[in-house]
Amino acid sequence: MEKVAIVDYGMSNLHSVFSALTKVSNGNFDIQITRDPSVISNSDRVVFPGQGAAADCMRQINQFDLAGSVQKAASEKPFLGICMGMQVLLEHSQENNGTECLGLLKGSVKAFSDTFKIADISAHKIPHMGWNTIDQKIDHPIWAGVNQHSYFYFVHSYYVSLADSKQSAGMTDYGVEFSSVLTDGKVFAMQCHPEKSADNGLQLLTNFLNWNGN
Amino acid sequence: MSLAKRIIPCLDVDAGRVVKGVKFVDIRDAGDPVEIAKRYNAEGADEITFLDITASSDDRETIEHVVEKVASQVFIPLTVGGGIRNVDDIRRMLNAGADKVGINTAAVHNPGFVQEASQKVGSQCIVVSIDAKKVSSASEPDSWEIFTHGGRKPTNIDAIEWAVKMTDYGAGELLLTSMDRDGTKSGFDLELTKKVSESVSIPVIASGGVGNLQHLSDGVSKGRADAVLAASIFHFGEYSIGEAKAHMRKQGITVRE
């Protein structure tokens, strides 16, 4: 049976991710919540969730000595980043007066509040909380059966700004247009929560379990 | 394309059972929170809120089982409120599968609790529930005060100041209920909703008084709410969530398809 590792670095409630994956796996995948590097390296695919502040996330990742395993997994097998598990893949985040992140992708994480201040936008509440659409920028096996401009559930105050826009797999508009989904090699990562996005989210998770990483 | 305004049905749960009788004709067990949550999810509810009204402390942990069961079958955001007193209560709900918790009375008794909670579990999990009543007379400028214990206990705290303070303390969202309108079916207190929504930088959920679909639209277009919460109009089958969304869409409000 194929093994799926959900990486637990103590920064999110993994119940929802676990139960959504369990639901779509139909008993055909062995899904484990783990912070054991050997379990991660022996798994066939990896889910990397996360919530909370960037500095706390990076501190926990380093405390559990997971940076190496995460980087290795992302280069070797289908890898799904969710929410903070997407943001910390970038080089740097503005959060917490500047936080160095894992640097798997070139670019940074910016604050909606700064961008709104500069653009003089006051109508948008922060966090960006609720259902918003994703403009799919590329064809990808993980988009199979998910309609263009489908709604997904978001909750975040910072957003990803990629150095190479070709790595954007989807864009979302919230005062500023930002990369809500990115992909590079075996990495597919999204700002929204597929595990909380009803049928669209379950379809996407199903596609991830079936994706060969190419 | 932009962020959709949310419609949130709210269920009162007592000792693990939905009370105030939800009446869907084809649901076998109208007291079963899982059956009802599944139905609302299928109708397109954007989130579901459970209010635990269990009086007996012996039965309190049953709400955890309810959340666990619902969260394993319904994949939209779930909020649980009622009886949340400390960070342990919050963690238990989150571990059971809730995405957010509602804090009400405990915040009034100890505002620092909201600060502590948002630092420990993140602002995105913390919804501060505000029960407000109008206290100004017709000749005075509008003012509202916070009440606790289901609207029975006054606190002498101004509702707008409180909303701003809770935002500063790290609330991720405010659930604003007009105690004057709750149960009246005469619509939201739109002045209160607008005043609060325009005073804070975080999303505001309007609650209390919905009797028809126009009330929901008004909450967004006139009250400037980011989400609208209702109980009885959905429970008794007067309107479906789908009808509510169709009505709002017709009025130019963005809702999730």
Tab-separated table of C-alpha atoms in Angstrom:
chain	number	residue	atom	x	y	z
A	1	MET	CA	0.000	0.000	0.000
A	2	GLU	CA	1.304	3.474	-0.860
A	3	LYS	CA	2.337	5.531	2.153
A	4	VAL	CA	1.362	9.168	2.676
A	5	ALA	CA	3.150	11.202	5.369
A	6	ILE	CA	1.481	14.292	6.842
A	7	VAL	CA	4.323	16.276	8.378
A	8	ASP	CA	3.562	17.347	11.950
A	9	TYR	CA	5.851	20.075	13.238
A	10	GLY	CA	3.423	21.120	15.939
A	11	MET	CA	2.010	24.124	14.096
A	12	SER	CA	-1.400	23.060	13.015
A	13	ASN	CA	-4.418	21.041	13.686
A	14	LEU	CA	-3.915	18.073	11.395
A	15	HIS	CA	-7.220	16.413	12.106
A	16	SER	CA	-8.927	18.002	9.103
A	17	VAL	CA	-6.151	17.211	6.650
A	18	PHE	CA	-5.987	13.646	7.935
A	19	SER	CA	-9.718	13.043	7.757
A	20	ALA	CA	-10.110	14.588	4.294
A	21	LEU	CA	-7.253	12.449	2.935
A	22	THR	CA	-8.684	9.392	4.685
A	23	LYS	CA	-12.044	10.074	3.075
A	24	VAL	CA	-10.658	10.318	-0.472
A	25	SER	CA	-8.123	7.504	-0.071
A	26	ASN	CA	-10.911	4.900	0.168
A	27	GLY	CA	-8.665	2.689	2.246
A	28	ASN	CA	-6.071	2.434	-0.535
A	29	PHE	CA	-3.401	4.563	1.129
A	30	ASP	CA	-1.617	4.252	4.444
A	31	ILE	CA	-1.819	7.805	5.857
A	32	GLN	CA	0.341	8.767	8.806
A	33	ILE	CA	0.822	11.941	10.816
A	34	THR	CA	4.521	12.077	11.639
A	35	ARG	CA	7.573	14.120	12.558
A	36	ASP	CA	9.931	11.172	12.170
A	37	PRO	CA	12.410	11.828	9.319
A	38	SER	CA	12.647	8.098	8.545
A	39	VAL	CA	8.875	7.816	8.126
A	40	ILE	CA	8.941	10.857	5.835
A	41	SER	CA	11.758	9.440	3.752
A	42	ASN	CA	10.042	6.035	3.481
A	43	SER	CA	6.737	7.508	2.365
A	44	ASP	CA	5.606	7.691	-1.258
A	45	ARG	CA	4.100	11.150	-1.002
A	46	VAL	CA	4.204	13.965	1.519
A	47	VAL	CA	1.665	16.521	2.717
A	48	PHE	CA	3.101	19.590	4.410
A	49	PRO	CA	0.408	21.666	6.180
A	50	GLY	CA	0.831	24.509	8.645
A	51	GLN	CA	-0.844	27.370	10.459
A	52	GLY	CA	0.272	30.253	12.601
A	53	ALA	CA	3.161	32.665	12.308
A	54	ALA	CA	6.153	32.191	10.000
A	55	ALA	CA	8.773	32.551	12.728
A	56	ASP	CA	7.048	29.950	14.930
A	57	CYS	CA	6.759	27.560	11.987
A	58	MET	CA	10.445	27.862	11.094
A	59	ARG	CA	11.473	27.514	14.734
A	60	GLN	CA	9.442	24.295	15.058
A	61	ILE	CA	10.759	22.902	11.755
A	62	ASN	CA	14.300	23.511	12.966
A	63	GLN	CA	13.595	22.259	16.478
A	64	PHE	CA	12.395	18.923	15.090
A	65	ASP	CA	15.241	18.953	12.570
A	66	LEU	CA	12.833	18.567	9.671
A	67	ALA	CA	14.197	21.067	7.143
A	68	GLY	CA	16.431	18.476	5.478
A	69	SER	CA	13.716	15.801	5.246
A	70	VAL	CA	11.215	18.284	3.876
A	71	GLN	CA	13.638	19.586	1.243
A	72	LYS	CA	14.600	16.046	0.224
A	73	ALA	CA	10.971	14.902	0.033
A	74	ALA	CA	10.043	17.929	-2.078
A	75	SER	CA	12.684	17.024	-4.653
A	76	GLU	CA	11.931	13.287	-4.736
A	77	LYS	CA	8.212	12.616	-4.433
A	78	PRO	CA	4.797	14.205	-4.880
A	79	PHE	CA	4.690	16.957	-2.278
A	80	LEU	CA	1.652	19.023	-1.296
A	81	GLY	CA	2.148	22.242	0.696
A	82	ILE	CA	-0.903	23.794	2.356
A	83	CYS	CA	-1.245	27.335	3.789
A	84	MET	CA	1.869	28.014	5.925
A	85	GLY	CA	3.259	24.801	4.450
A	86	MET	CA	3.312	26.741	1.188
A	87	GLN	CA	4.625	30.044	2.539
A	88	VAL	CA	7.662	28.569	4.276
A	89	LEU	CA	8.788	27.012	0.960
A	90	LEU	CA	9.757	30.506	-0.212
A	91	GLU	CA	13.039	32.238	0.621
A	92	HIS	CA	11.814	34.879	2.996
A	93	SER	CA	8.688	36.125	4.782
A	94	GLN	CA	7.972	39.672	5.951
A	95	GLU	CA	6.156	38.222	8.959
A	96	ASN	CA	7.633	38.662	12.457
A	97	ASN	CA	9.966	41.460	11.311
A	98	GLY	CA	11.429	39.201	8.656
A	99	THR	CA	11.821	35.417	8.755
A	100	GLU	CA	14.217	33.307	6.732
A	101	CYS	CA	12.341	30.354	5.255
A	102	LEU	CA	13.268	27.096	3.498
A	103	GLY	CA	14.042	28.659	0.115
A	104	LEU	CA	12.837	25.823	-2.124
A	105	LEU	CA	11.279	28.405	-4.419
A	106	LYS	CA	12.513	31.860	-5.306
A	107	GLY	CA	10.383	34.661	-3.975
A	108	SER	CA	9.023	36.075	-0.765
A	109	VAL	CA	5.950	36.315	1.425
A	110	LYS	CA	4.387	39.759	1.826
A	111	ALA	CA	1.813	41.316	4.160
A	112	PHE	CA	-1.595	42.292	2.771
A	113	SER	CA	-1.559	45.178	5.254
A	114	ASP	CA	1.572	46.744	3.707
A	115	THR	CA	0.339	46.272	0.166
A	116	PHE	CA	-3.081	47.724	1.007
A	117	LYS	CA	-1.447	50.720	2.708
A	118	ILE	CA	0.701	51.483	-0.320
A	119	ALA	CA	-2.204	51.048	-2.727
A	120	ASP	CA	-4.539	52.953	-0.384
A	121	ILE	CA	-7.052	50.107	-0.242
A	122	SER	CA	-9.160	50.153	2.901
A	123	ALA	CA	-12.199	48.080	1.995
A	124	HIS	CA	-10.518	44.712	2.446
A	125	LYS	CA	-10.586	43.032	5.832
A	126	ILE	CA	-7.528	41.158	7.084
A	127	PRO	CA	-7.273	38.156	7.351
A	128	HIS	CA	-8.429	37.267	3.858
A	129	MET	CA	-10.989	34.835	5.268
A	130	GLY	CA	-13.571	32.859	3.341
A	131	TRP	CA	-14.211	31.465	-0.116
A	132	ASN	CA	-12.429	32.937	-3.106
A	133	THR	CA	-11.783	31.754	-6.639
A	134	ILE	CA	-8.591	30.484	-8.230
A	135	ASP	CA	-7.706	31.399	-11.795
A	136	GLN	CA	-5.861	28.281	-12.992
A	137	LYS	CA	-2.745	29.418	-14.849
A	138	ILE	CA	-1.508	26.083	-16.169
A	139	ASP	CA	-2.764	22.620	-17.029
A	140	HIS	CA	-1.793	20.272	-14.255
A	141	PRO	CA	-2.923	16.751	-13.243
A	142	ILE	CA	-3.937	18.186	-9.862
A	143	TRP	CA	-6.458	20.493	-11.545
A	144	ALA	CA	-8.213	17.519	-13.210
A	145	GLY	CA	-11.968	17.756	-12.686
A	146	VAL	CA	-11.690	21.111	-10.892
A	147	ASN	CA	-13.406	23.849	-12.914
A	148	GLN	CA	-11.638	27.065	-13.798
A	149	HIS	CA	-12.480	29.757	-11.181
A	150	SER	CA	-13.668	27.253	-8.602
A	151	TYR	CA	-14.068	28.447	-5.022
A	152	PHE	CA	-11.658	27.395	-2.262
A	153	TYR	CA	-11.494	28.325	1.434
A	154	PHE	CA	-8.772	30.790	2.461
A	155	VAL	CA	-7.618	32.252	5.754
A	156	HIS	CA	-4.357	34.198	5.770
A	157	SER	CA	-2.841	37.657	6.257
A	158	TYR	CA	0.316	37.206	4.159
A	159	TYR	CA	0.662	36.171	0.518
A	160	VAL	CA	3.261	34.691	-1.793
A	161	SER	CA	5.087	36.770	-4.374
A	162	LEU	CA	7.031	34.500	-6.730
A	163	ALA	CA	10.243	35.593	-8.463
A	164	ASP	CA	9.356	33.414	-11.454
A	165	SER	CA	5.688	33.802	-12.383
A	166	LYS	CA	5.896	30.632	-14.500
A	167	GLN	CA	5.807	28.703	-11.218
A	168	SER	CA	2.336	30.046	-10.485
A	169	ALA	CA	-0.343	27.400	-11.027
A	170	GLY	CA	-3.164	29.672	-9.923
A	171	MET	CA	-3.905	33.279	-9.035
A	172	THR	CA	-6.437	34.792	-6.633
A	173	ASP	CA	-7.616	38.372	-6.360
A	174	TYR	CA	-7.938	40.047	-2.980
A	175	GLY	CA	-7.174	43.699	-3.548
A	176	VAL	CA	-3.923	42.442	-5.033
A	177	GLU	CA	-3.611	39.509	-7.429
A	178	PHE	CA	-1.360	36.910	-5.805
A	179	SER	CA	-0.106	33.389	-6.522
A	180	SER	CA	-2.455	31.232	-4.502
A	181	VAL	CA	-1.114	28.028	-6.025
A	182	LEU	CA	2.401	27.237	-7.118
A	183	THR	CA	4.189	24.276	-8.596
A	184	ASP	CA	7.766	23.350	-9.339
A	185	GLY	CA	8.779	19.793	-10.188
A	186	LYS	CA	7.198	17.484	-7.641
A	187	VAL	CA	5.987	20.342	-5.468
A	188	PHE	CA	2.392	21.533	-5.635
A	189	ALA	CA	1.440	24.040	-2.976
A	190	MET	CA	-1.584	26.156	-2.202
A	191	GLN	CA	-2.513	28.997	0.121
A	192	CYS	CA	-6.090	27.786	0.539
A	193	HIS	CA	-7.263	24.764	2.513
A	194	PRO	CA	-8.348	21.901	0.234
A	195	GLU	CA	-9.344	19.939	3.348
A	196	LYS	CA	-11.952	22.626	4.083
A	197	SER	CA	-13.011	23.387	0.517
A	198	ALA	CA	-15.898	20.931	0.161
A	199	ASP	CA	-16.090	18.984	-3.120
A	200	ASN	CA	-13.461	21.037	-4.981
A	201	GLY	CA	-10.990	20.397	-2.188
A	202	LEU	CA	-11.727	16.684	-2.026
A	203	GLN	CA	-11.286	16.435	-5.819
A	204	LEU	CA	-7.928	18.164	-5.545
A	205	LEU	CA	-6.763	15.844	-2.745
A	206	THR	CA	-7.897	12.838	-4.786
A	207	ASN	CA	-5.841	14.147	-7.699
A	208	PHE	CA	-2.824	14.579	-5.436
A	209	LEU	CA	-3.027	10.950	-4.312
A	210	ASN	CA	-3.123	9.879	-7.967
A	211	TRP	CA	-0.396	12.243	-9.196
A	212	ASN	CA	2.881	10.612	-10.214
A	213	GLY	CA	4.824	13.835	-9.674
A	214	ASN	CA	5.395	14.601	-13.351
B	1	MET	CA	-14.009	37.420	-9.061
B	2	SER	CA	-13.603	38.302	-5.428
B	3	LEU	CA	-14.030	37.032	-1.910
B	4	ALA	CA	-17.553	35.666	-1.473
B	5	LYS	CA	-19.861	36.775	1.317
B	6	ARG	CA	-20.569	33.784	3.525
B	7	ILE	CA	-23.832	32.251	4.696
B	8	ILE	CA	-23.506	30.384	7.979
B	9	PRO	CA	-26.271	28.256	9.485
B	10	CYS	CA	-26.069	27.992	13.270
B	11	LEU	CA	-27.121	24.916	15.215
B	12	ASP	CA	-27.867	24.819	18.940
B	13	VAL	CA	-26.574	21.604	20.449
B	14	ASP	CA	-27.643	20.295	23.854
B	15	ALA	CA	-25.997	17.127	25.183
B	16	GLY	CA	-24.973	16.133	21.668
B	17	ARG	CA	-28.351	16.670	20.020
B	18	VAL	CA	-29.537	19.511	17.827
B	19	VAL	CA	-32.382	21.300	19.557
B	20	LYS	CA	-34.912	23.909	18.399
B	21	GLY	CA	-36.115	21.204	16.007
B	22	VAL	CA	-34.620	21.257	12.583
B	23	LYS	CA	-37.295	20.197	10.137
B	24	PHE	CA	-36.066	18.663	6.934
B	25	VAL	CA	-38.710	16.329	5.621
B	26	ASP	CA	-36.338	13.681	4.367
B	27	ILE	CA	-33.900	13.589	7.246
B	28	ARG	CA	-34.398	10.464	9.307
B	29	ASP	CA	-33.094	11.907	12.544
B	30	ALA	CA	-33.623	15.657	12.846
B	31	GLY	CA	-31.647	15.782	16.092
B	32	ASP	CA	-28.504	14.287	14.603
B	33	PRO	CA	-25.873	17.010	14.086
B	34	VAL	CA	-24.053	14.932	11.458
B	35	GLU	CA	-27.142	14.461	9.284
B	36	ILE	CA	-27.997	18.149	9.493
B	37	ALA	CA	-24.445	19.313	8.851
B	38	LYS	CA	-24.263	17.062	5.792
B	39	ARG	CA	-27.486	18.539	4.505
B	40	TYR	CA	-26.311	22.125	4.950
B	41	ASN	CA	-23.035	21.253	3.278
B	42	ALA	CA	-24.898	19.753	0.317
B	43	GLU	CA	-27.041	22.909	0.086
B	44	GLY	CA	-23.912	25.054	-0.145
B	45	ALA	CA	-23.451	26.425	3.385
B	46	ASP	CA	-20.095	28.216	3.556
B	47	GLU	CA	-19.430	27.258	7.173
B	48	ILE	CA	-21.378	25.736	10.037
B	49	THR	CA	-21.491	27.073	13.587
B	50	PHE	CA	-22.388	24.905	16.571
B	51	LEU	CA	-23.493	26.605	19.728
B	52	ASP	CA	-23.169	24.283	22.709
B	53	ILE	CA	-25.986	25.168	25.103
B	54	THR	CA	-25.450	22.156	27.352
B	55	ALA	CA	-26.117	23.251	30.915
B	56	SER	CA	-24.781	20.195	32.714
B	57	SER	CA	-21.006	20.047	32.904
B	58	ASP	CA	-21.236	16.237	32.816
B	59	ASP	CA	-22.435	16.417	29.235
B	60	ARG	CA	-19.924	18.959	28.063
B	61	GLU	CA	-17.552	16.553	26.434
B	62	THR	CA	-20.319	15.257	24.198
B	63	ILE	CA	-19.854	18.368	22.018
B	64	GLU	CA	-16.341	17.117	21.269
B	65	HIS	CA	-17.735	13.865	19.932
B	66	VAL	CA	-20.234	15.814	17.858
B	67	VAL	CA	-17.451	17.907	16.342
B	68	GLU	CA	-15.329	14.820	15.703
B	69	LYS	CA	-18.116	13.042	13.888
B	70	VAL	CA	-19.108	16.055	11.806
B	71	ALA	CA	-15.499	16.935	10.934
B	72	SER	CA	-14.824	13.444	9.621
B	73	GLN	CA	-17.659	13.749	7.109
B	74	VAL	CA	-18.199	17.425	6.331
B	75	PHE	CA	-15.288	19.311	4.792
B	76	ILE	CA	-16.107	22.967	5.292
B	77	PRO	CA	-15.058	25.234	8.190
B	78	LEU	CA	-16.667	24.453	11.542
B	79	THR	CA	-16.969	26.854	14.470
B	80	VAL	CA	-17.884	25.822	18.008
B	81	GLY	CA	-19.036	28.260	20.667
B	82	GLY	CA	-20.505	28.008	24.139
B	83	GLY	CA	-18.675	27.311	27.370
B	84	ILE	CA	-15.160	28.020	26.064
B	85	ARG	CA	-13.303	29.206	29.182
B	86	ASN	CA	-9.604	28.523	28.739
B	87	VAL	CA	-6.933	27.537	26.234
B	88	ASP	CA	-7.430	23.855	27.117
B	89	ASP	CA	-11.092	24.107	26.075
B	90	ILE	CA	-9.960	25.658	22.795
B	91	ARG	CA	-7.353	22.995	22.118
B	92	ARG	CA	-9.855	20.235	22.811
B	93	MET	CA	-12.262	21.673	20.252
B	94	LEU	CA	-9.534	22.183	17.647
B	95	ASN	CA	-8.220	18.667	18.193
B	96	ALA	CA	-11.730	17.334	17.746
B	97	GLY	CA	-11.793	18.986	14.305
B	98	ALA	CA	-13.180	22.488	14.851
B	99	ASP	CA	-11.506	25.222	12.809
B	100	LYS	CA	-12.546	28.113	15.020
B	101	VAL	CA	-13.942	28.612	18.492
B	102	GLY	CA	-16.322	31.302	19.677
B	103	ILE	CA	-15.432	33.085	22.910
B	104	ASN	CA	-18.036	35.231	24.595
B	105	THR	CA	-18.488	35.499	28.367
B	106	ALA	CA	-14.916	34.433	29.152
B	107	ALA	CA	-13.623	37.346	27.056
B	108	VAL	CA	-15.750	39.814	29.010
B	109	HIS	CA	-14.555	38.430	32.354
B	110	ASN	CA	-10.945	38.375	31.212
B	111	PRO	CA	-10.078	40.182	27.968
B	112	GLY	CA	-6.498	38.940	28.298
B	113	PHE	CA	-7.801	35.456	27.548
B	114	VAL	CA	-8.383	36.508	23.932
B	115	GLN	CA	-4.799	37.752	23.726
B	116	GLU	CA	-3.445	34.543	25.212
B	117	ALA	CA	-5.639	32.357	23.013
B	118	SER	CA	-4.759	34.130	19.765
B	119	GLN	CA	-1.058	33.920	20.581
B	120	LYS	CA	-1.258	30.224	21.395
B	121	VAL	CA	-3.522	28.914	18.634
B	122	GLY	CA	-3.490	31.762	16.112
B	123	SER	CA	-5.963	34.574	15.465
B	124	GLN	CA	-7.558	32.630	12.618
B	125	CYS	CA	-9.074	30.227	15.188
B	126	ILE	CA	-10.527	32.883	17.479
B	127	VAL	CA	-14.014	34.269	16.941
B	128	VAL	CA	-15.123	36.716	19.614
B	129	SER	CA	-18.892	36.651	20.059
B	130	ILE	CA	-20.420	39.975	20.966
B	131	ASP	CA	-23.997	40.185	22.276
B	132	ALA	CA	-25.068	43.800	22.075
B	133	LYS	CA	-28.202	45.711	23.054
B	134	LYS	CA	-29.114	49.262	22.170
B	135	VAL	CA	-29.037	51.401	25.302
B	136	SER	CA	-29.519	54.894	23.871
B	137	SER	CA	-32.929	56.529	23.863
B	138	ALA	CA	-34.516	57.899	20.687
B	139	SER	CA	-33.226	61.420	21.350
B	140	GLU	CA	-29.631	60.308	21.994
B	141	PRO	CA	-26.958	59.290	19.504
B	142	ASP	CA	-26.982	55.503	18.923
B	143	SER	CA	-25.070	53.463	21.440
B	144	TRP	CA	-24.967	49.778	22.273
B	145	GLU	CA	-23.764	47.868	25.293
B	146	ILE	CA	-22.353	44.363	25.723
B	147	PHE	CA	-24.468	41.833	27.602
B	148	THR	CA	-23.549	38.362	28.802
B	149	HIS	CA	-25.558	35.326	29.889
B	150	GLY	CA	-27.823	35.322	26.864
B	151	GLY	CA	-28.494	39.033	27.086
B	152	ARG	CA	-29.452	39.099	30.743
B	153	LYS	CA	-26.371	40.629	32.348
B	154	PRO	CA	-25.302	44.176	31.469
B	155	THR	CA	-21.592	44.949	31.574
B	156	ASN	CA	-21.392	48.738	31.050
B	157	ILE	CA	-19.050	48.068	28.136
B	158	ASP	CA	-19.671	50.001	24.921
B	159	ALA	CA	-20.094	47.579	22.000
B	160	ILE	CA	-18.044	49.542	19.448
B	161	GLU	CA	-15.162	50.106	21.859
B	162	TRP	CA	-15.291	46.429	22.781
B	163	ALA	CA	-15.177	45.330	19.125
B	164	VAL	CA	-12.094	47.491	18.537
B	165	LYS	CA	-10.451	46.204	21.709
B	166	MET	CA	-11.074	42.553	20.819
B	167	THR	CA	-9.579	43.190	17.370
B	168	ASP	CA	-6.487	44.697	18.994
B	169	TYR	CA	-6.310	41.696	21.322
B	170	GLY	CA	-6.037	39.305	18.398
B	171	ALA	CA	-9.552	38.158	17.505
B	172	GLY	CA	-9.624	36.822	13.933
B	173	GLU	CA	-13.287	37.531	13.445
B	174	LEU	CA	-16.301	38.951	15.300
B	175	LEU	CA	-19.701	37.299	15.606
B	176	LEU	CA	-22.022	40.198	16.331
B	177	THR	CA	-25.490	39.417	17.678
B	178	SER	CA	-28.142	42.031	18.340
B	179	MET	CA	-29.970	40.899	21.458
B	180	ASP	CA	-32.781	43.302	20.554
B	181	ARG	CA	-33.369	41.498	17.285
B	182	ASP	CA	-32.507	37.906	18.193
B	183	GLY	CA	-35.614	35.753	17.695
B	184	THR	CA	-37.744	38.625	16.383
B	185	LYS	CA	-37.447	37.866	12.658
B	186	SER	CA	-37.403	41.620	12.032
B	187	GLY	CA	-33.928	41.728	10.477
B	188	PHE	CA	-30.410	42.513	11.684
B	189	ASP	CA	-29.682	45.685	13.620
B	190	LEU	CA	-28.085	47.240	10.530
B	191	GLU	CA	-26.847	50.409	12.257
B	192	LEU	CA	-25.008	48.334	14.856
B	193	THR	CA	-23.593	45.976	12.235
B	194	LYS	CA	-22.382	48.801	10.004
B	195	LYS	CA	-20.851	50.720	12.879
B	196	VAL	CA	-18.918	47.678	14.111
B	197	SER	CA	-17.870	46.498	10.663
B	198	GLU	CA	-16.527	49.926	9.738
B	199	SER	CA	-14.715	50.280	13.065
B	200	VAL	CA	-12.615	47.118	12.791
B	201	SER	CA	-10.163	45.653	10.286
B	202	ILE	CA	-11.284	42.029	10.738
B	203	PRO	CA	-14.334	40.219	9.264
B	204	VAL	CA	-17.698	40.654	10.989
B	205	ILE	CA	-20.492	38.055	10.998
B	206	ALA	CA	-23.955	39.570	11.440
B	207	SER	CA	-26.398	37.647	13.599
B	208	GLY	CA	-29.778	38.004	15.256
B	209	GLY	CA	-33.150	38.716	13.707
B	210	VAL	CA	-33.174	37.107	10.265
B	211	GLY	CA	-36.735	36.418	9.140
B	212	ASN	CA	-36.433	36.475	5.355
B	213	LEU	CA	-33.898	36.465	2.535
B	214	GLN	CA	-33.865	40.227	2.123
B	215	HIS	CA	-32.620	40.472	5.703
B	216	LEU	CA	-29.557	38.430	4.740
B	217	SER	CA	-28.823	40.688	1.743
B	218	ASP	CA	-29.320	43.811	3.830
B	219	GLY	CA	-26.810	42.523	6.388
B	220	VAL	CA	-24.166	42.577	3.674
B	221	SER	CA	-25.169	45.534	1.520
B	222	LYS	CA	-26.389	47.896	4.278
B	223	GLY	CA	-24.733	46.406	7.381
B	224	ARG	CA	-21.377	45.885	5.584
B	225	ALA	CA	-21.107	42.399	7.136
B	226	ASP	CA	-18.629	39.912	5.684
B	227	ALA	CA	-20.837	36.964	6.568
B	228	VAL	CA	-24.391	36.399	7.752
B	229	LEU	CA	-25.528	33.843	10.313
B	230	ALA	CA	-29.042	32.519	10.730
B	231	ALA	CA	-30.762	29.640	12.438
B	232	SER	CA	-34.497	29.263	12.257
B	233	ILE	CA	-35.167	30.352	8.655
B	234	PHE	CA	-32.988	27.492	7.470
B	235	HIS	CA	-33.894	24.941	10.127
B	236	PHE	CA	-37.597	25.030	9.515
B	237	GLY	CA	-37.212	24.673	5.792
B	238	GLU	CA	-38.657	28.123	5.069
B	239	TYR	CA	-35.684	28.802	2.830
B	240	SER	CA	-32.758	26.727	1.654
B	241	ILE	CA	-29.192	27.976	1.621
B	242	GLY	CA	-29.396	27.750	-2.176
B	243	GLU	CA	-32.374	30.111	-2.265
B	244	ALA	CA	-30.559	32.501	0.049
B	245	LYS	CA	-27.546	32.539	-2.263
B	246	ALA	CA	-29.690	33.009	-5.370
B	247	HIS	CA	-31.385	35.991	-3.716
B	248	MET	CA	-28.098	37.584	-2.718
B	249	ARG	CA	-26.591	36.978	-6.148
B	250	LYS	CA	-29.552	38.703	-7.772
B	251	GLN	CA	-28.770	41.763	-5.667
B	252	GLY	CA	-25.201	41.848	-6.901
B	253	ILE	CA	-23.596	40.234	-3.858
B	254	THR	CA	-20.787	37.765	-4.595
B	255	VAL	CA	-21.580	34.342	-3.166
B	256	ARG	CA	-19.935	30.967	-3.666
B	257	GLU	CA	-21.462	28.898	-6.470
